[in-house]
Short mmCIF file of C-alpha atoms in Angstrom, two decimals:
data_model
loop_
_atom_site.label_atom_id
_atom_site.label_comp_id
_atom_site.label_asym_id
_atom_site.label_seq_id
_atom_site.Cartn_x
_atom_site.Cartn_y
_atom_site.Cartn_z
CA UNK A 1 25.67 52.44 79.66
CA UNK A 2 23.81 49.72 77.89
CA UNK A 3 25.15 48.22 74.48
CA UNK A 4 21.74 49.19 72.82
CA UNK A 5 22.31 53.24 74.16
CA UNK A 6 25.99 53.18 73.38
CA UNK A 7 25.22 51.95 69.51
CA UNK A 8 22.67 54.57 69.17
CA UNK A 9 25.16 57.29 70.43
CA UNK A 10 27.84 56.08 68.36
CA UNK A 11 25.28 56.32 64.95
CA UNK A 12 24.39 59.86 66.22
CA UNK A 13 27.90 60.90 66.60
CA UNK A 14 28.29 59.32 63.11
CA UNK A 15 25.61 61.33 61.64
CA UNK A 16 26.85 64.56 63.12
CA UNK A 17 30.30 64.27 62.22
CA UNK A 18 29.59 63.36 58.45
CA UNK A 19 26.64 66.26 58.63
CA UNK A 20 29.62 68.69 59.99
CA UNK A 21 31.79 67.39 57.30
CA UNK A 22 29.56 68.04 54.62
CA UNK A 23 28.77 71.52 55.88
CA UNK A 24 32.38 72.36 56.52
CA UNK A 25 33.10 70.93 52.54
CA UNK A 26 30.57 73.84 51.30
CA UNK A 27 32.04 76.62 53.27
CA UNK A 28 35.39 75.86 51.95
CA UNK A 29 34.41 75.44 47.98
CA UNK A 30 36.55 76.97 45.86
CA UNK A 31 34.78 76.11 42.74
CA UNK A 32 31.16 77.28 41.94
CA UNK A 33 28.73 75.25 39.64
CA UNK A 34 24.97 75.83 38.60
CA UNK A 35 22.65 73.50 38.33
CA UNK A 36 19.73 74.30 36.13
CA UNK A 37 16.32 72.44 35.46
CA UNK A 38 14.10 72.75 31.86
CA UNK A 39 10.56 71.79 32.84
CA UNK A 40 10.54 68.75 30.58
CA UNK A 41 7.50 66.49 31.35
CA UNK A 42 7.88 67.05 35.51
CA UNK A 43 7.95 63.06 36.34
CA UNK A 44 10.45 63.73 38.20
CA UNK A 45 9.78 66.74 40.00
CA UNK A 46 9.64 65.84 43.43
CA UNK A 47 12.11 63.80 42.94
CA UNK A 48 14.71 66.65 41.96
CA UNK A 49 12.77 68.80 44.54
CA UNK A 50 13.66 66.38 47.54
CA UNK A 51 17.28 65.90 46.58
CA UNK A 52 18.25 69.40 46.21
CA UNK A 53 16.15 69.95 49.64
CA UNK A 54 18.43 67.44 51.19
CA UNK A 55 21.69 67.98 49.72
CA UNK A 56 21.09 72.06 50.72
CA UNK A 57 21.78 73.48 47.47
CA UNK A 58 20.14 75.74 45.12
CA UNK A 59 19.17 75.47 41.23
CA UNK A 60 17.69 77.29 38.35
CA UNK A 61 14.49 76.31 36.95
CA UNK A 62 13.45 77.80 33.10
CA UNK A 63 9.74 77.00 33.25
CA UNK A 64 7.50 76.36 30.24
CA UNK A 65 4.01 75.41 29.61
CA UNK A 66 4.42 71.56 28.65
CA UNK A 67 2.34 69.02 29.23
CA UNK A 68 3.23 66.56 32.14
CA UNK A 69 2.96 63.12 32.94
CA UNK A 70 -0.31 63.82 34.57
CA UNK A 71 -2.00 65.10 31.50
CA UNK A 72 -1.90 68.37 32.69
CA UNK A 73 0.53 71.47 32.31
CA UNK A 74 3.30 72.70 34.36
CA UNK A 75 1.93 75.90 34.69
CA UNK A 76 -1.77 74.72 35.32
CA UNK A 77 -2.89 75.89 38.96
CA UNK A 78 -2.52 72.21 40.16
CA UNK A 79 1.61 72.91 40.24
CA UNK A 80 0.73 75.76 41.93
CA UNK A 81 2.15 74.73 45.14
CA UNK A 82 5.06 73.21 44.12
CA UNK A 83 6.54 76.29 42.86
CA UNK A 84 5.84 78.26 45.84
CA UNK A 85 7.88 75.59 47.54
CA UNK A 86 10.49 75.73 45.40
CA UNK A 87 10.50 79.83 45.60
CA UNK A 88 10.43 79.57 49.68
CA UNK A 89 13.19 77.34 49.34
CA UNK A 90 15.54 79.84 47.91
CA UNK A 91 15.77 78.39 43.90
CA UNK A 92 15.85 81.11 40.80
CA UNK A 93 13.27 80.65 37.86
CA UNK A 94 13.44 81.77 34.02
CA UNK A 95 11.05 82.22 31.11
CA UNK A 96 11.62 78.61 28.75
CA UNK A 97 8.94 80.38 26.58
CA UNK A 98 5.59 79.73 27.50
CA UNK A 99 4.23 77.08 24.37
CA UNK A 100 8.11 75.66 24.28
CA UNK A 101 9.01 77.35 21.30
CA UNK A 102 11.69 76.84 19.35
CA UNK A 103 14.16 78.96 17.16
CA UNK A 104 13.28 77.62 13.69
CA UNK A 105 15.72 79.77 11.79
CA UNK A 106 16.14 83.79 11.25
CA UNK A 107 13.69 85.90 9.03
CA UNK A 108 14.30 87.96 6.37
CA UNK A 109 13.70 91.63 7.90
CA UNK A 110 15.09 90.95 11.37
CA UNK A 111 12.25 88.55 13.08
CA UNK A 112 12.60 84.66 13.61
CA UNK A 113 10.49 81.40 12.20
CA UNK A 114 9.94 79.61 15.24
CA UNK A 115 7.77 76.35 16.18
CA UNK A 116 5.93 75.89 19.33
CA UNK A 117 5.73 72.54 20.82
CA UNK A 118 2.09 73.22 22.52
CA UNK A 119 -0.76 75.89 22.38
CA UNK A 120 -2.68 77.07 20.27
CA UNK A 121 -0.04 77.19 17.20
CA UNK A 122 2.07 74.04 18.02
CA UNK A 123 3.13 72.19 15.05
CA UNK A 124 2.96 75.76 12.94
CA UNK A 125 5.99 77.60 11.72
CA UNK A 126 5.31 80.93 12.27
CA UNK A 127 6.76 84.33 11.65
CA UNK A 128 7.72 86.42 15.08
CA UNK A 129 8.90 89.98 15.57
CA UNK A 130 10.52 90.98 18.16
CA UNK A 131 7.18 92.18 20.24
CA UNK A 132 6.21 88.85 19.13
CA UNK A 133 9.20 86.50 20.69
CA UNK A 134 9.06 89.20 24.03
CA UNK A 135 5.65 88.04 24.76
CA UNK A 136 5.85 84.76 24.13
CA UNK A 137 9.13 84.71 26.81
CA UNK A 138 7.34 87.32 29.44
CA UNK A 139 4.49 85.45 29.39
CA UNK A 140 6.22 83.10 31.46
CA UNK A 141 6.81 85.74 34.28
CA UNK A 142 3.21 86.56 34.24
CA UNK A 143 2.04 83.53 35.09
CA UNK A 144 4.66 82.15 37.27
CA UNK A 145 3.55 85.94 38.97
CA UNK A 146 0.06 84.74 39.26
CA UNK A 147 1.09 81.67 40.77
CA UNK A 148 3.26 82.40 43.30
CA UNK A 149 3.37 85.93 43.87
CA UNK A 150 5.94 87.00 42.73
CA UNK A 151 8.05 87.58 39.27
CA UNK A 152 10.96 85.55 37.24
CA UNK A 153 14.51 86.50 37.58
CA UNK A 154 14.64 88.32 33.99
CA UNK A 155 16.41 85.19 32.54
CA UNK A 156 15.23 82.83 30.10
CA UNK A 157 16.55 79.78 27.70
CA UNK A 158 15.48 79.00 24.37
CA UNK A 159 13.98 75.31 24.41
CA UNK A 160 16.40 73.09 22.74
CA UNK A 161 19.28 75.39 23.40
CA UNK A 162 18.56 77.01 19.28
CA UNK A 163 19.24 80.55 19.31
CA UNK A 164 20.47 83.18 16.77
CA UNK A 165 22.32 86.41 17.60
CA UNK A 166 18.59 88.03 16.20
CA UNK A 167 16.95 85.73 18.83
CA UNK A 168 19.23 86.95 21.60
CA UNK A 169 19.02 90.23 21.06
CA UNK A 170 15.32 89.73 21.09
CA UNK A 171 15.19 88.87 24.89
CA UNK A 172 18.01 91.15 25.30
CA UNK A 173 15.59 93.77 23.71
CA UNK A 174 12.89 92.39 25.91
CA UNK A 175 14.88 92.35 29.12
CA UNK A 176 15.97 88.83 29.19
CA UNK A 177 19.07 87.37 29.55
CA UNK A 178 19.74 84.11 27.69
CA UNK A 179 21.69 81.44 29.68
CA UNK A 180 22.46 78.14 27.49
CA UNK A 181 24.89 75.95 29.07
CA UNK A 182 28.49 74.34 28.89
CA UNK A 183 29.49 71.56 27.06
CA UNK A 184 30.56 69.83 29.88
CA UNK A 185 27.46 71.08 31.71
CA UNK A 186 24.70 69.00 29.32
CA UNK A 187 24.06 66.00 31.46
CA UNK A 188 22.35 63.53 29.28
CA UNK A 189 19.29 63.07 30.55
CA UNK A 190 17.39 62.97 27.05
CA UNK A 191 19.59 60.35 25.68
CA UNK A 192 18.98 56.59 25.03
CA UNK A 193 19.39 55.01 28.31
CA UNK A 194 20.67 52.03 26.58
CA UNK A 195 23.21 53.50 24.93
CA UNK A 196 23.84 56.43 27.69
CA UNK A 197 23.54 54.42 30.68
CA UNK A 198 22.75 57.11 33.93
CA UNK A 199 26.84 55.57 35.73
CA UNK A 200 28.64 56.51 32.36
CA UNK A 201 26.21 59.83 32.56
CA UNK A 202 27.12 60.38 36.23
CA UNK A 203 30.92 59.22 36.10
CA UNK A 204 31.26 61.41 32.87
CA UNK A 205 29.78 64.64 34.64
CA UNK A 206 31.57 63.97 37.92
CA UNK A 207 35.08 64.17 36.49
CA UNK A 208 34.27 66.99 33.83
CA UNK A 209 32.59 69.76 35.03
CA UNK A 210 34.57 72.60 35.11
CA UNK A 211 34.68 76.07 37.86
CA UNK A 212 31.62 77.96 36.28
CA UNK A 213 30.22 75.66 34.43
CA UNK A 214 26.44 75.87 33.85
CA UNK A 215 24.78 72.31 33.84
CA UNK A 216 21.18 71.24 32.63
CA UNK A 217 19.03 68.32 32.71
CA UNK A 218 15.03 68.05 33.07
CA UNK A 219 12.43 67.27 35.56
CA UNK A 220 11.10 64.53 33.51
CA UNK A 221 12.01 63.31 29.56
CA UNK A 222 9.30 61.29 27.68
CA UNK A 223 12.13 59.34 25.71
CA UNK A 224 14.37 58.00 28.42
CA UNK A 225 13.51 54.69 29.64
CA UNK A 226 15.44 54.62 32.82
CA UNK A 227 15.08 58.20 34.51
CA UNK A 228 18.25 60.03 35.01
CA UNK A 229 17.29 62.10 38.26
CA UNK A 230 16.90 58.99 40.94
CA UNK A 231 19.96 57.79 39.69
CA UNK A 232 22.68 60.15 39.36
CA UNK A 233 21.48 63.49 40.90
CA UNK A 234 22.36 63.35 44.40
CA UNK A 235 25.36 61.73 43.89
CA UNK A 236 26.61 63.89 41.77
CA UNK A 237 26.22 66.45 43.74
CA UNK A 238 27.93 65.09 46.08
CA UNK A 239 30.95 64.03 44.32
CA UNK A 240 30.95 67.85 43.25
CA UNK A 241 31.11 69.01 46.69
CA UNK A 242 33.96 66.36 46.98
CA UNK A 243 35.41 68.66 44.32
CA UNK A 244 35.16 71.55 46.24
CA UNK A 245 31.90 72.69 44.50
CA UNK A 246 29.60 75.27 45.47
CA UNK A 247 26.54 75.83 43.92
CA UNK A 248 25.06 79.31 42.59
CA UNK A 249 21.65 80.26 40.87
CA UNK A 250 21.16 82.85 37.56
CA UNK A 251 21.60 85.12 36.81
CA UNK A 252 25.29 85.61 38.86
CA UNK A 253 26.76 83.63 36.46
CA UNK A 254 27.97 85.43 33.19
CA UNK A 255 29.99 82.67 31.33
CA UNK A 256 27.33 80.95 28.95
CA UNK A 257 24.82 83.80 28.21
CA UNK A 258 24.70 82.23 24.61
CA UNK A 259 23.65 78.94 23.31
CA UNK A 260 25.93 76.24 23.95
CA UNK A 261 25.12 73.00 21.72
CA UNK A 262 25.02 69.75 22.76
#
């Protein structure tokens, strides 16, 4: 055998024992972790997409109608196709509320003042009931219907993590589960990447994630200078499988059905 067909069998045999490896690492996990996606401004996208593709593990997506780095919206029909991907590929999906609304504070008879980031009352503090704050999260599961055929897993998270036991039992009301996060589980990617540099991010979530944790991060931030995604998420997820992580999708979970602040 020539040197040139014996190095390219050796970096086969390479490839297929680490492959093995990593296959045989899953099917012996005796943790489970979930990773879980806010739509944010979807600059990374593809990015998160391809990684999770490659590394063979699932996630949870909360989808809301924000505006992207394209000038458009994540629910526009021009992201119609990558959410069918993302649904062939075997990923979950929840409501984030459709304008990005967020919990204000309660109201005095049992509704909530909440503030959407975009539509056609963003900026406005407004007054919701409960059919209200139910359409403004199901309106999610229409659309993602529309664009991919089928509907949500009835799960949603309040943008910014801001809830109220009124505002839970809203989308409890509603049908909804909420599904915050853990402490350990909120992975920095909004921060100042000066000050929150993505190898303290990644060495920090590496070593403290816990057996159930829920984690989230974004598929794009406007304010982080160097994105977090490229950096950290594929090697985080591998030094969780190192852990003995597996990796589940909502609603199996039942751990951090409430808000969990940052």
């Amino acid at each position: 055998m020539k040197f040139g067909q014996l190095t390219q069998l050796t970096v086969a045999l390479l490839i297929t024992f680490f492959g093995l490896s990593a296959n045989a690492q899953t099917a012996s996990c005796n943790k489970t972790t979930y990773l879980t996606f806010d739509t944010g401004n979807m600059s990374v996208a593809e990015k998160v997409a391809e990684i999770l593709k490659r590394q063979d593990v699932k996630a949870t997506f909360f989808l809301s109608n924000e505006k992207t780095f394209r000038g458009d919206f994540a629910l526009d029909d021009a992201w119609k196709a990558y959410w069918q991907e993302r649904l062939k590929e075997g990923h979950h999906f929840g409501s984030h509320t459709y304008d990005h609304t967020y919990l204000v504070k309660d109201g005095p008879q049992g509704e909530v003042f909440v503030k959407s980031q975009f539509g056609a009352k963003a900026g406005m503090t407004v007054l919701y009931n409960e059919a209200a704050m139910c359409k403004e999260i199901r309106r999610v599961d229409l659309r993602f219907a529309e664009l991919t055929g089928q509907p949500l897993q009835k799960i949603w998270r309040a943008p910014g993590g801001k809830t109220s036991p009124t505002l839970i039992r809203m989308g409890d009301m509603c049908g909804y589960q909420h599904f915050g996060w853990a402490p350990t589980g909120f992975l920095g990617d909004e921060l100042n990447s000066d000050k929150f540099p993505n190898s303290a991010l990644l060495d920090k979530a590496s070593r403290e994630i816990k057996d159930g944790d829920i984690t989230m991060a974004h598929l794009g931030i406007w304010s982080r200078k160097d994105p977090w995604a490229p950096a950290v998420l594929e090697q985080l997820i591998i030094n969780l499988k190192n852990r003995g992580f597996c990796f589940g999708v909502l609603p199996k979970a039942n751990k951090y059905l409430a808000n969990q602040s940052k």
